[in-house]
Tab-separated table of C-alpha atoms and ligand atoms in Angstrom:
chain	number	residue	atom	x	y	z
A	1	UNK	CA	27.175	-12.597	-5.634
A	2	UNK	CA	30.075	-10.679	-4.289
A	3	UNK	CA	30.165	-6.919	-3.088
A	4	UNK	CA	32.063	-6.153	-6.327
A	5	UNK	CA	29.157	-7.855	-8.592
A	6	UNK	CA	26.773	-5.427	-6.763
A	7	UNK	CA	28.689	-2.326	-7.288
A	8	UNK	CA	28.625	-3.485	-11.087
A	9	UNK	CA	24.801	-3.782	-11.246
A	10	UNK	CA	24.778	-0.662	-9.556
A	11	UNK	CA	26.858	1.387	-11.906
A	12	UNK	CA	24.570	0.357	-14.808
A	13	UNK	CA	21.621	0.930	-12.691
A	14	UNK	CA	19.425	3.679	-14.511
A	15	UNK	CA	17.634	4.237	-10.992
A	16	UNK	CA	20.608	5.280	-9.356
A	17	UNK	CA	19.830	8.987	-9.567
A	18	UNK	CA	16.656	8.589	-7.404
A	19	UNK	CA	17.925	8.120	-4.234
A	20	UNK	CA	19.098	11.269	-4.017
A	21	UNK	CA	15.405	12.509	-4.158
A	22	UNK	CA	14.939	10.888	-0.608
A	23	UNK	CA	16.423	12.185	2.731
A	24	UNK	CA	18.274	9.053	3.888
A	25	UNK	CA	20.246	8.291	7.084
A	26	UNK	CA	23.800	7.394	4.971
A	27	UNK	CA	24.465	4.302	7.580
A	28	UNK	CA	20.964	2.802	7.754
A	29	UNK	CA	20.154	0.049	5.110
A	30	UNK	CA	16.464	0.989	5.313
A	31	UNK	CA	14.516	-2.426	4.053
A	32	UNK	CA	10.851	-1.027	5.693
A	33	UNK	CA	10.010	1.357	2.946
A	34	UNK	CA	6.920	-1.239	2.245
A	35	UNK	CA	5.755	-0.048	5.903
A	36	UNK	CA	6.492	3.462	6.222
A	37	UNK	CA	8.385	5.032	2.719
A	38	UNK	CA	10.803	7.250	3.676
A	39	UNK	CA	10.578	11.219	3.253
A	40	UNK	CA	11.334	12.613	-0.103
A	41	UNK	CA	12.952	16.140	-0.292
A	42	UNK	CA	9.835	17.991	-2.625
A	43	UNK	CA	7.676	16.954	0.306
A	44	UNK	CA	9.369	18.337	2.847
A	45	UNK	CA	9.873	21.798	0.732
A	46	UNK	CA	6.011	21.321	-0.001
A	47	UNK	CA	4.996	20.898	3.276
A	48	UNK	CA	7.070	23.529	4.124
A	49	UNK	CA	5.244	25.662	1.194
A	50	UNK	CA	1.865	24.239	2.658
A	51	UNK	CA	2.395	26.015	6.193
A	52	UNK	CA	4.342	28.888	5.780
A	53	UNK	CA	3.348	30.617	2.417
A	54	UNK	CA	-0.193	28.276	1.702
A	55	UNK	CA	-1.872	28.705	5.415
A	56	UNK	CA	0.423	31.449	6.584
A	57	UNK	CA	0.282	33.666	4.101
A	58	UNK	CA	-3.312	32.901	1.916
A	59	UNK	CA	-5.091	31.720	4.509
A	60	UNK	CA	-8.795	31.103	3.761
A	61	UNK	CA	-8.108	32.124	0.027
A	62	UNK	CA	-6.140	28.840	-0.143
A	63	UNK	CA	-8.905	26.544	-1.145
A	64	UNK	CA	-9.913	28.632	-4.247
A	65	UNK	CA	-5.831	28.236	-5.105
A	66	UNK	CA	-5.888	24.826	-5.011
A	67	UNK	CA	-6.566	23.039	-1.816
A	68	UNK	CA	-9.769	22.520	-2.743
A	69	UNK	CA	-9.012	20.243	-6.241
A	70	UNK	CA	-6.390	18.337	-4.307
A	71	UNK	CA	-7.849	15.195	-3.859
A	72	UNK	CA	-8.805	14.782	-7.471
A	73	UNK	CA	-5.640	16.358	-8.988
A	74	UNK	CA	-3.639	13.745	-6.717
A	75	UNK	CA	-6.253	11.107	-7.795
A	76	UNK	CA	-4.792	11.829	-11.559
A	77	UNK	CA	-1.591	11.439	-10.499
A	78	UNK	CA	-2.282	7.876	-8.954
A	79	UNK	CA	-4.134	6.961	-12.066
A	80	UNK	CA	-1.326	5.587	-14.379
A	81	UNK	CA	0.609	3.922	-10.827
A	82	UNK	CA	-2.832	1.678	-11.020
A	83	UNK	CA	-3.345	1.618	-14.497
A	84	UNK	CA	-6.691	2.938	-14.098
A	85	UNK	CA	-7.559	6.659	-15.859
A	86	UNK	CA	-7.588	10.074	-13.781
A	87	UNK	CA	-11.110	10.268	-13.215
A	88	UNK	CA	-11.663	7.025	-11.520
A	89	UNK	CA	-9.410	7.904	-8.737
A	90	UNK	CA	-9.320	10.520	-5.687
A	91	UNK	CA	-7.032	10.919	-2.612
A	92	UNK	CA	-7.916	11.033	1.112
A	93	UNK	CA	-9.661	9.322	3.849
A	94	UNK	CA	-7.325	6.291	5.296
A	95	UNK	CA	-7.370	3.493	3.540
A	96	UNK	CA	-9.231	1.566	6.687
A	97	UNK	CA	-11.960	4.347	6.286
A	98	UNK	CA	-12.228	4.238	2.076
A	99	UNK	CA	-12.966	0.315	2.806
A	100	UNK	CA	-15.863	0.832	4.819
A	101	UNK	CA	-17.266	3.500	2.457
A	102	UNK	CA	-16.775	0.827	-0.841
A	103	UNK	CA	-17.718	-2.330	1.512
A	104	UNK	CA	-21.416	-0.955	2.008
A	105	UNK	CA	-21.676	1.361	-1.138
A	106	UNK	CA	-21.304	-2.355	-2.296
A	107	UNK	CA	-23.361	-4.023	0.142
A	108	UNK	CA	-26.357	-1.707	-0.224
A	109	UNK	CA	-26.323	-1.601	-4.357
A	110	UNK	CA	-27.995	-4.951	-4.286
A	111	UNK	CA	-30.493	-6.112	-1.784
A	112	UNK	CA	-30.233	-9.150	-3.047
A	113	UNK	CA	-26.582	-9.895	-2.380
A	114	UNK	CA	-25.912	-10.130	1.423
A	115	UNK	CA	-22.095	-11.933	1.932
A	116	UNK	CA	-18.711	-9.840	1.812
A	117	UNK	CA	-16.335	-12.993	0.828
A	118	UNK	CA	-12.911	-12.272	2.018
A	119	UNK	CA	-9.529	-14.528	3.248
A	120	UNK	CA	-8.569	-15.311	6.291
A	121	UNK	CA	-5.463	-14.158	7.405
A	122	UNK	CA	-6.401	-11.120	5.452
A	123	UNK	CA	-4.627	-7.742	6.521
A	124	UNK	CA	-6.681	-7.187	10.020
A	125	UNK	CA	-8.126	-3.855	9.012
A	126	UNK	CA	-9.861	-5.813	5.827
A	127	UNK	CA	-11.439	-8.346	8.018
A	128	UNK	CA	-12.566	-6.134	11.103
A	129	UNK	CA	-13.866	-3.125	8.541
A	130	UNK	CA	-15.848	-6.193	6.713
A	131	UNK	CA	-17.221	-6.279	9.787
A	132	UNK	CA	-18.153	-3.133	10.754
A	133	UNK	CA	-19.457	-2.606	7.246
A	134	UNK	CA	-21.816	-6.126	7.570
A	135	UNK	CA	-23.229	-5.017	10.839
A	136	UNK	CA	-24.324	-1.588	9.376
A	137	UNK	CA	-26.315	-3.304	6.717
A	138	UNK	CA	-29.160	-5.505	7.325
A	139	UNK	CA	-28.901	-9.238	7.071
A	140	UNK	CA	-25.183	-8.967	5.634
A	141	UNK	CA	-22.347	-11.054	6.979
A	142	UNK	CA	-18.727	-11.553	6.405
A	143	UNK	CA	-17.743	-14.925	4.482
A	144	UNK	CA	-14.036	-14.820	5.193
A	145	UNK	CA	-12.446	-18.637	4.465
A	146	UNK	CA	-8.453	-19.981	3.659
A	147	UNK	CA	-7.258	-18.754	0.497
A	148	UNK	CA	-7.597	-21.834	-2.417
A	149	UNK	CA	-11.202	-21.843	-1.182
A	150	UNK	CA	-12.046	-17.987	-2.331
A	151	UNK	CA	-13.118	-18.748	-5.407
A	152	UNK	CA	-15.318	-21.912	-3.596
A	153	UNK	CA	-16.971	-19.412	-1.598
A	154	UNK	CA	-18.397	-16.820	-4.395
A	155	UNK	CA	-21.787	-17.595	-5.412
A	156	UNK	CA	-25.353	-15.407	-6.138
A	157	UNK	CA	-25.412	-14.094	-2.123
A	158	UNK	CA	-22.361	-12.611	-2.994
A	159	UNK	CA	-22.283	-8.865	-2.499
A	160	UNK	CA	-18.387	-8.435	-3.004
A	161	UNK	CA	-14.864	-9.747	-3.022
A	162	UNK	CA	-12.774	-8.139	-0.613
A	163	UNK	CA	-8.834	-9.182	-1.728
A	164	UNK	CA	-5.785	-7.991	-0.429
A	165	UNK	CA	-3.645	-8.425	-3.884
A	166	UNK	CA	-0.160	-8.573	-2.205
A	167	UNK	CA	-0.263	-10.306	1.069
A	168	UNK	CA	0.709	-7.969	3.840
A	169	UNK	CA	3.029	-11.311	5.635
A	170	UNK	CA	4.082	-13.407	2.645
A	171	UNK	CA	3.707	-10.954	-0.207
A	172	UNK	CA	1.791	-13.952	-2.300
A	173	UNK	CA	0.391	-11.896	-5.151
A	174	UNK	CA	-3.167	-12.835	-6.276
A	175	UNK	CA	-3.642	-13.197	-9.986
A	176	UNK	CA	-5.859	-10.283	-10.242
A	177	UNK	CA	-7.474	-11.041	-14.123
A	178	UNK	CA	-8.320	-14.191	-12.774
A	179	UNK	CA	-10.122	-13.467	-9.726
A	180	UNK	CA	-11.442	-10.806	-10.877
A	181	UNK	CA	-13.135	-12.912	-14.000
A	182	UNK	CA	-14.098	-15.386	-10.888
A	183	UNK	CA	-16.034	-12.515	-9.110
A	184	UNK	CA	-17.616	-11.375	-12.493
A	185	UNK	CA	-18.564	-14.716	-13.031
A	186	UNK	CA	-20.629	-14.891	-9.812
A	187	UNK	CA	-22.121	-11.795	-10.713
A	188	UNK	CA	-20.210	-9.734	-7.747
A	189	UNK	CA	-17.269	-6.922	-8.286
A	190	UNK	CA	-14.151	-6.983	-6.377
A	191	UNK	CA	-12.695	-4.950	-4.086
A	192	UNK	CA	-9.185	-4.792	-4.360
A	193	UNK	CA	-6.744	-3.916	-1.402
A	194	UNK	CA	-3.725	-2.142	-3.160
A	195	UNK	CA	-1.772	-1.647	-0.127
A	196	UNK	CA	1.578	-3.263	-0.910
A	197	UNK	CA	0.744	-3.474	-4.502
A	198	UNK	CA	0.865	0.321	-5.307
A	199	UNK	CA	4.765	1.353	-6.572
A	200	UNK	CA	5.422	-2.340	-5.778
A	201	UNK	CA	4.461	-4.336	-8.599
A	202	UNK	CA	2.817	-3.782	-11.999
A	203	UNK	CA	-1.033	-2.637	-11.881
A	204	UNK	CA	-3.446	-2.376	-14.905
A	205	UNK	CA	-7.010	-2.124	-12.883
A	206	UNK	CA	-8.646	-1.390	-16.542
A	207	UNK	CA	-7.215	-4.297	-18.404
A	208	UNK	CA	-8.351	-6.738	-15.213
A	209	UNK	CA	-11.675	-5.082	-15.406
A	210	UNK	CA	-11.681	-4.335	-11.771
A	211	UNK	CA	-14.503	-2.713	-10.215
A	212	UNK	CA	-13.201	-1.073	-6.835
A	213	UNK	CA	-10.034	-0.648	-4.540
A	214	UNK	CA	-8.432	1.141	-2.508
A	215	UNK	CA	-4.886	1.489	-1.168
A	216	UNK	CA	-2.015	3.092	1.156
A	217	UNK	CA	-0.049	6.644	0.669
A	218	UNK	CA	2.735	6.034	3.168
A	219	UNK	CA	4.535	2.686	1.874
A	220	UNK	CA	5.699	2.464	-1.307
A	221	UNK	CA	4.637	5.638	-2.636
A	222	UNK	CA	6.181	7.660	0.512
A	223	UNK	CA	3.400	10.118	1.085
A	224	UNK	CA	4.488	10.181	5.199
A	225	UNK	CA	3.052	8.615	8.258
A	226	UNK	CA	-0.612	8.475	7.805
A	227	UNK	CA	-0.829	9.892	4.708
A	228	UNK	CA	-3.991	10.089	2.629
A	229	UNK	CA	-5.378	6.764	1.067
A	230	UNK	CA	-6.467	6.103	-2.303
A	231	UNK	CA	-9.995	5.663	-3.563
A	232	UNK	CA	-10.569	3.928	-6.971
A	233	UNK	CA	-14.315	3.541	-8.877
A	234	UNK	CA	-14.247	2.030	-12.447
A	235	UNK	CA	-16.339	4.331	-14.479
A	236	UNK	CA	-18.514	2.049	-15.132
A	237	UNK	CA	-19.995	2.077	-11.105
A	238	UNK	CA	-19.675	5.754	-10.632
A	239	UNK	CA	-23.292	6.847	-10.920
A	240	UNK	CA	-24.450	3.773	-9.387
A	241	UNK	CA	-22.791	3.585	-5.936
A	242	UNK	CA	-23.792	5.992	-2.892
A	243	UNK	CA	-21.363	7.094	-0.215
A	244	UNK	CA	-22.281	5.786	2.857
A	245	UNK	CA	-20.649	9.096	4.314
A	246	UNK	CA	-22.301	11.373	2.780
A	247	UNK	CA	-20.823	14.814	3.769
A	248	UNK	CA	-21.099	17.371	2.595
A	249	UNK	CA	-17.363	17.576	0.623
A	250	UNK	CA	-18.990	14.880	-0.979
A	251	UNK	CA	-22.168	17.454	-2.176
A	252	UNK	CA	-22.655	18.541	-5.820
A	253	UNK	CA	-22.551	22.052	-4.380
A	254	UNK	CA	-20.655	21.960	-1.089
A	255	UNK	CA	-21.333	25.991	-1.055
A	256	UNK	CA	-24.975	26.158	-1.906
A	257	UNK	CA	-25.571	25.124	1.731
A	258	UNK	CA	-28.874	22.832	0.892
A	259	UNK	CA	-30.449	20.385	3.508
A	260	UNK	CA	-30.556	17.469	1.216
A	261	UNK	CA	-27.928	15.807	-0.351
A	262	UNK	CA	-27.333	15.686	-3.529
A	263	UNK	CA	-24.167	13.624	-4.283
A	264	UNK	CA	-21.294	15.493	-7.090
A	265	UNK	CA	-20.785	13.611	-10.101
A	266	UNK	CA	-17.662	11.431	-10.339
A	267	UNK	CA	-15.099	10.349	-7.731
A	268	UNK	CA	-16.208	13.844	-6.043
A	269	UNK	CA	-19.174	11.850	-3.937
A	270	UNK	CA	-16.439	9.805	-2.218
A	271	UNK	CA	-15.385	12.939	-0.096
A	272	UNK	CA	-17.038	13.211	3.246
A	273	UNK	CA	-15.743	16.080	5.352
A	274	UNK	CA	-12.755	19.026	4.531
A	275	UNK	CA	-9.454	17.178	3.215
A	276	UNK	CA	-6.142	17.042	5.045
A	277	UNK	CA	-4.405	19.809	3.094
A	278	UNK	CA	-1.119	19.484	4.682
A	279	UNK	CA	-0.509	15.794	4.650
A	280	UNK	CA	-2.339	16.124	0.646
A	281	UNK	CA	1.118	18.498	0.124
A	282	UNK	CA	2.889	15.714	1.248
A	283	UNK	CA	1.376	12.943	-0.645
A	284	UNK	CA	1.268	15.259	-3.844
A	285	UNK	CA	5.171	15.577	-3.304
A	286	UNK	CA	5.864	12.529	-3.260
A	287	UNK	CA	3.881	11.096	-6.262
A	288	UNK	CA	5.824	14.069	-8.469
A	289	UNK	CA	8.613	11.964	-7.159
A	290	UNK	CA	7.584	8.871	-9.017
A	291	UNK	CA	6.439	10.702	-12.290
A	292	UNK	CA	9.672	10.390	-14.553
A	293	UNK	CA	10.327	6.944	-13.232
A	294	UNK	CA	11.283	4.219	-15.519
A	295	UNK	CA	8.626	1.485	-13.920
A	296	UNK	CA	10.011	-1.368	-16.531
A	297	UNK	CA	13.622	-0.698	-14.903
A	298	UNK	CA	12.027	-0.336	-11.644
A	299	UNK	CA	9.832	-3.557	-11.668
A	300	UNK	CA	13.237	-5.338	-12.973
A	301	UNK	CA	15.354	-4.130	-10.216
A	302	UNK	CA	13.284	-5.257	-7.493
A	303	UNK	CA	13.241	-8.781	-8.788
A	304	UNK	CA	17.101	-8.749	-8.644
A	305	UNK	CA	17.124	-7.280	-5.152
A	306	UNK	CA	14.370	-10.155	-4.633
A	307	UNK	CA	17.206	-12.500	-5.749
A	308	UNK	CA	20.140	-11.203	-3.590
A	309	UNK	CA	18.192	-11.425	-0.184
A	310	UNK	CA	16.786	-14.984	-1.446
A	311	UNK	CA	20.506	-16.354	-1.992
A	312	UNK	CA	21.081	-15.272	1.402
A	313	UNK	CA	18.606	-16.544	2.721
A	314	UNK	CA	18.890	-19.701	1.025
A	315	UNK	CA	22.972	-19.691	2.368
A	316	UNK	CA	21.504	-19.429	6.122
A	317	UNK	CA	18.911	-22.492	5.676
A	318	UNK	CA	15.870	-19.663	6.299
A	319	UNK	CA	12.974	-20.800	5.289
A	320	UNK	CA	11.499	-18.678	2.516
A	321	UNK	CA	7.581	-17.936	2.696
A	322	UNK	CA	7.482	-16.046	-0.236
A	323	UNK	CA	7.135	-17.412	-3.498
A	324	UNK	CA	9.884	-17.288	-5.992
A	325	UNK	CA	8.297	-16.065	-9.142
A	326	UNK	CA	8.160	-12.214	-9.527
A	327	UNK	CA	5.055	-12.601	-11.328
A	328	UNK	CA	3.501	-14.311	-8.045
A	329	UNK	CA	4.696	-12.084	-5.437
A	330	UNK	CA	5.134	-8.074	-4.514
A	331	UNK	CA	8.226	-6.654	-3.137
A	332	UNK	CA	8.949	-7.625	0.201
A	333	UNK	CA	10.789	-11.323	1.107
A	334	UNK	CA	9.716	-12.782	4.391
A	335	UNK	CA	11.680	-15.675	5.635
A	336	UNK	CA	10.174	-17.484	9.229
A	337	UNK	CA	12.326	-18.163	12.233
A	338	UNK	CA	11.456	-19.121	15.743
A	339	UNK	CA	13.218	-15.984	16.867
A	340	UNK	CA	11.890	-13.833	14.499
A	341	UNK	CA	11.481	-10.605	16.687
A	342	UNK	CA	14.646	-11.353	18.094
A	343	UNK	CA	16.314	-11.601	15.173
A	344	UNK	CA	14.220	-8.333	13.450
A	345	UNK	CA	15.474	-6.585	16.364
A	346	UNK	CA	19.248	-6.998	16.054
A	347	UNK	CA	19.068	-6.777	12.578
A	348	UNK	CA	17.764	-3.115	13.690
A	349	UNK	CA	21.211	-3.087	15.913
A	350	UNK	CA	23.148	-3.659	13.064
A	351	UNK	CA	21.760	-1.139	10.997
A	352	UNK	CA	19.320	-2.981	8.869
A	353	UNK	CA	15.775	-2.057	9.502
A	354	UNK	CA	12.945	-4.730	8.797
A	355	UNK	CA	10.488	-5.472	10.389
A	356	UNK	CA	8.362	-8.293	12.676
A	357	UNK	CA	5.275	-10.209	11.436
A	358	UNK	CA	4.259	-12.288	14.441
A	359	UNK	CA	4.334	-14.849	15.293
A	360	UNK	CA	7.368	-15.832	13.245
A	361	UNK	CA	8.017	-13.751	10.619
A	362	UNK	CA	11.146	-11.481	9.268
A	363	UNK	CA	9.944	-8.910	7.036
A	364	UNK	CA	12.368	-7.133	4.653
A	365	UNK	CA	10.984	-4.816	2.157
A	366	UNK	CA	12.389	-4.147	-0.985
A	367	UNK	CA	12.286	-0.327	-2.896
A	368	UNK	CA	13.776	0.090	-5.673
A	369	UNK	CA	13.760	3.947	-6.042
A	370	UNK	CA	16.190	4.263	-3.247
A	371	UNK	CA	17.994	1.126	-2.252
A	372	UNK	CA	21.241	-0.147	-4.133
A	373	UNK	CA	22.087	-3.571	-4.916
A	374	UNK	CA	25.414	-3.026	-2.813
A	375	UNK	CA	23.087	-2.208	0.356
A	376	UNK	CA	21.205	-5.266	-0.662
A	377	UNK	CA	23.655	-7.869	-0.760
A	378	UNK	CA	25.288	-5.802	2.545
A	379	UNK	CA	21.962	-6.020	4.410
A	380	UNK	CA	22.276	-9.985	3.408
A	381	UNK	CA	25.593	-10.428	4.731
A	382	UNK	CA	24.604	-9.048	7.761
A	383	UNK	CA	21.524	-11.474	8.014
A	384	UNK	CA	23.915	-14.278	8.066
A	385	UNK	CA	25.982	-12.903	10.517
A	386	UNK	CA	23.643	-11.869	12.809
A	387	UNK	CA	22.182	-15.788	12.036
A	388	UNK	CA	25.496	-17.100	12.750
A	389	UNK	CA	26.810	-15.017	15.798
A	390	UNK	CA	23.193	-15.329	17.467
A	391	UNK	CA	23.337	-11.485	19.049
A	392	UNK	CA	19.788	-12.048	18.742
A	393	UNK	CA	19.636	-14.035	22.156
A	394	UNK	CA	20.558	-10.680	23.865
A	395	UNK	CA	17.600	-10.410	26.007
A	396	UNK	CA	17.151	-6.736	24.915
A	397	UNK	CA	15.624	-7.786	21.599
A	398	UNK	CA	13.683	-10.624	22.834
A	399	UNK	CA	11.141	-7.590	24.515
A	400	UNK	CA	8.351	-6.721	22.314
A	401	UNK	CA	7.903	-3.089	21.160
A	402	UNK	CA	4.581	-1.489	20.608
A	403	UNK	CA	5.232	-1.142	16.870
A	404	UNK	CA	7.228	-4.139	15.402
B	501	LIG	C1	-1.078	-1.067	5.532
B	501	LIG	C2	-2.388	-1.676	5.192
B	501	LIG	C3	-3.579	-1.042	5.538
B	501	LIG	C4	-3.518	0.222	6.341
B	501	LIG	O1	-4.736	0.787	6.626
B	501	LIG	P1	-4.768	2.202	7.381
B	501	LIG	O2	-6.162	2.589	7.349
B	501	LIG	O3	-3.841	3.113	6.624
B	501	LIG	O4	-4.220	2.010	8.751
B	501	LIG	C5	-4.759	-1.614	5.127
B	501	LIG	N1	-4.781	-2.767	4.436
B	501	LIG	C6	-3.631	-3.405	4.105
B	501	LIG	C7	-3.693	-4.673	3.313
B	501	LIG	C8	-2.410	-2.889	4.480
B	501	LIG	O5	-1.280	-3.517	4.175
């Protein structure tokens, strides 16, 4: 591919307009938009709405105008991002906090059931919530094993499945009909970790018949840093799974004030205290961003931009951990290297951010709504140069920051 090819795909691109929604240093070939998305413009002017006008100028009257039905107005917008329908899905908590609420909901619907089965090498939140969640239960534990031996591990002790569905280092995509059918099988439902999956790759939670997940505002779907997480119950468990925080957002009648709780119908139960309302404007922003999108053309796009960092990759002699088949993978490439940080860091010189996985990973995440094919095959070209010219051994990038 030459500069000129890219320019071509990008003149036919029908996702061209979209970048303009996003505020975007011109010079920066941003390729960490599976990490932290970056901020759209309606979120800003929402936020801005949130403060000034919202809390500045309604104060208290706010929640009856809205605040209030945020997290399952937002939830509706999520819905057809997971394929999943509005009122299985709600917005808030983190999504390290909405896994320990599903992990024991799950743990404590069937005494019988003790294990959380889970990978290794999981996303580090997964595996140390599984744990947290175990020891609150008694007589659970956490069966976490290599990944072709998940399906080995599931049996009748089986409480739950706890899967990541796009890895977090080598974006490995699990085939999500099948293990959830494997779960099923066993008699267990699956919890599914959306994190990198959500406006990264095709979801259809109904047609898998999935059971739970959860998953991230701030990567792909650019809700800002820290941004609420999403919650998702098929309709199916609704009335049969507890909160384990059981506040009293979560209350049929929040405002009758009663001792005992009585948990609201629907996704309502999985709210615990008073929701975020400012970083909810945010989020809420930023999904409007994503509601005319084309996702065919989208989910097209990033396999090409898949294919342009590949080529260069394969130019350099990097070896590629992520597998080739768009159907197998999400949307970020990671290639290993010895020098890995070192090399992640003057890429960041250069003025393409990625990011680190230790111990020997290059990260480079790939979003379609705002990157062009030309910054693509640029960001490439720059890989091999920085490869090539070995700026990398500068001892400045060799020093590890806190957030790689
Ligand atoms: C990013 C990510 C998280 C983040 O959890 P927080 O509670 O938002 O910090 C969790 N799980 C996976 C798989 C992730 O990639």
């Amino acid at each position: 591919m030459t500069r000129d090819d890219a320019r071509a795909l990008d003149a036919v691109d029908p996702l061209a307009p979209f970048r303009a929604r996003f505020a975007l240093p011109a010079d920066l070939i941003y390729l960490d938009g599976n990490s932290l998305g970056p901020l759209p413009h309606a979120a800003r002017a929402a936020v801005a709405d949130a403060t000034a006008r919202q809390w500045g100028d309604r104060l208290i009257r706010g929640w009856n105008e809205g605040w209030m039905d945020a997290p399952t107005r937002i939830g509706a917008k999520l819905a057809p991002l997971l394929g999943a329908t509005a009122p299985e899905v709600i917005a808030g908590g983190s999504t390290s906090a909405n896994l320990f609420r599903l992990l024991v909901a799950a743990l404590r619907h069937d005494p019988a059931r003790r294990v959380i089965v889970s990978e290794t090498g999981n996303f580090p939140t997964d595996l140390h919530i599984a744990a947290g969640a175990a020891g609150c239960v008694p007589g659970a534990s956490v069966r976490a094993v290599p990944r072709d031996r998940v399906m080995a591990a599931l049996g009748p002790d089986t409480a739950v499945l706890l899967l990541t569905h796009v890895h977090y280092r080598t974006a490995e995509r699990w085939d999500m009909v099948a293990l959830t059918a494997a779960a099923h099988a066993a008699g267990a439902p699956v919890l599914w970790d959306l994190s990198h999956s959500t406006g990264a790759v095709p979801l259809d939670l109904t047609a898998a018949g999935a059971d739970l997940a959860v998953g991230c505002g701030y990567k792909y779907l650019n809700g800002g840093p820290g941004a609420p997480a999403i919650l998702y119950v098929a309709a199916r468990w609704q009335e049969r799974l507890s909160n384990p925080l059981s506040g009293w957002m979560g209350h049929a009648e929040p405002f009758g004030f009663a001792d005992d709780y009585a948990p609201a119908p629907g996704m309502r139960r999985w709210l615990t205290g008073t929701p975020s309302v400012l970083g909810l404007a945010a989020l809420e922003a930023a999904l409007d961003a994503w509601a005319d999108v084309p996702l065919a053309a989208l989910w097209a796009k990033g396999a090409a931009l898949f294919d342009i960092l590949a080529a260069a990759g394969d130019r350099a002699g990097l070896e590629c951990v992520t597998p080739r088949d768009p159907a197998r993978r999400g949307s970020h490439i990671s290639f290993r290297h010895p020098h890995a940080l070192a090399l992640s860091q003057a890429l960041i010189a250069a003025g393409v951010i990625g990011d680190f996985r230790g111990p020997d990973l290059l990260r480079l995440g790939l979003t379609p709504l705002y990157l062009t094919h030309e910054q693509v095959w640029r960001a490439g070209e720059i890989l091999l140069e920085v490869l090539a010219g070995e700026p990398w051994r500068d001892p400045r990038f060799t020093a590890r920051p806190a957030v790689t």
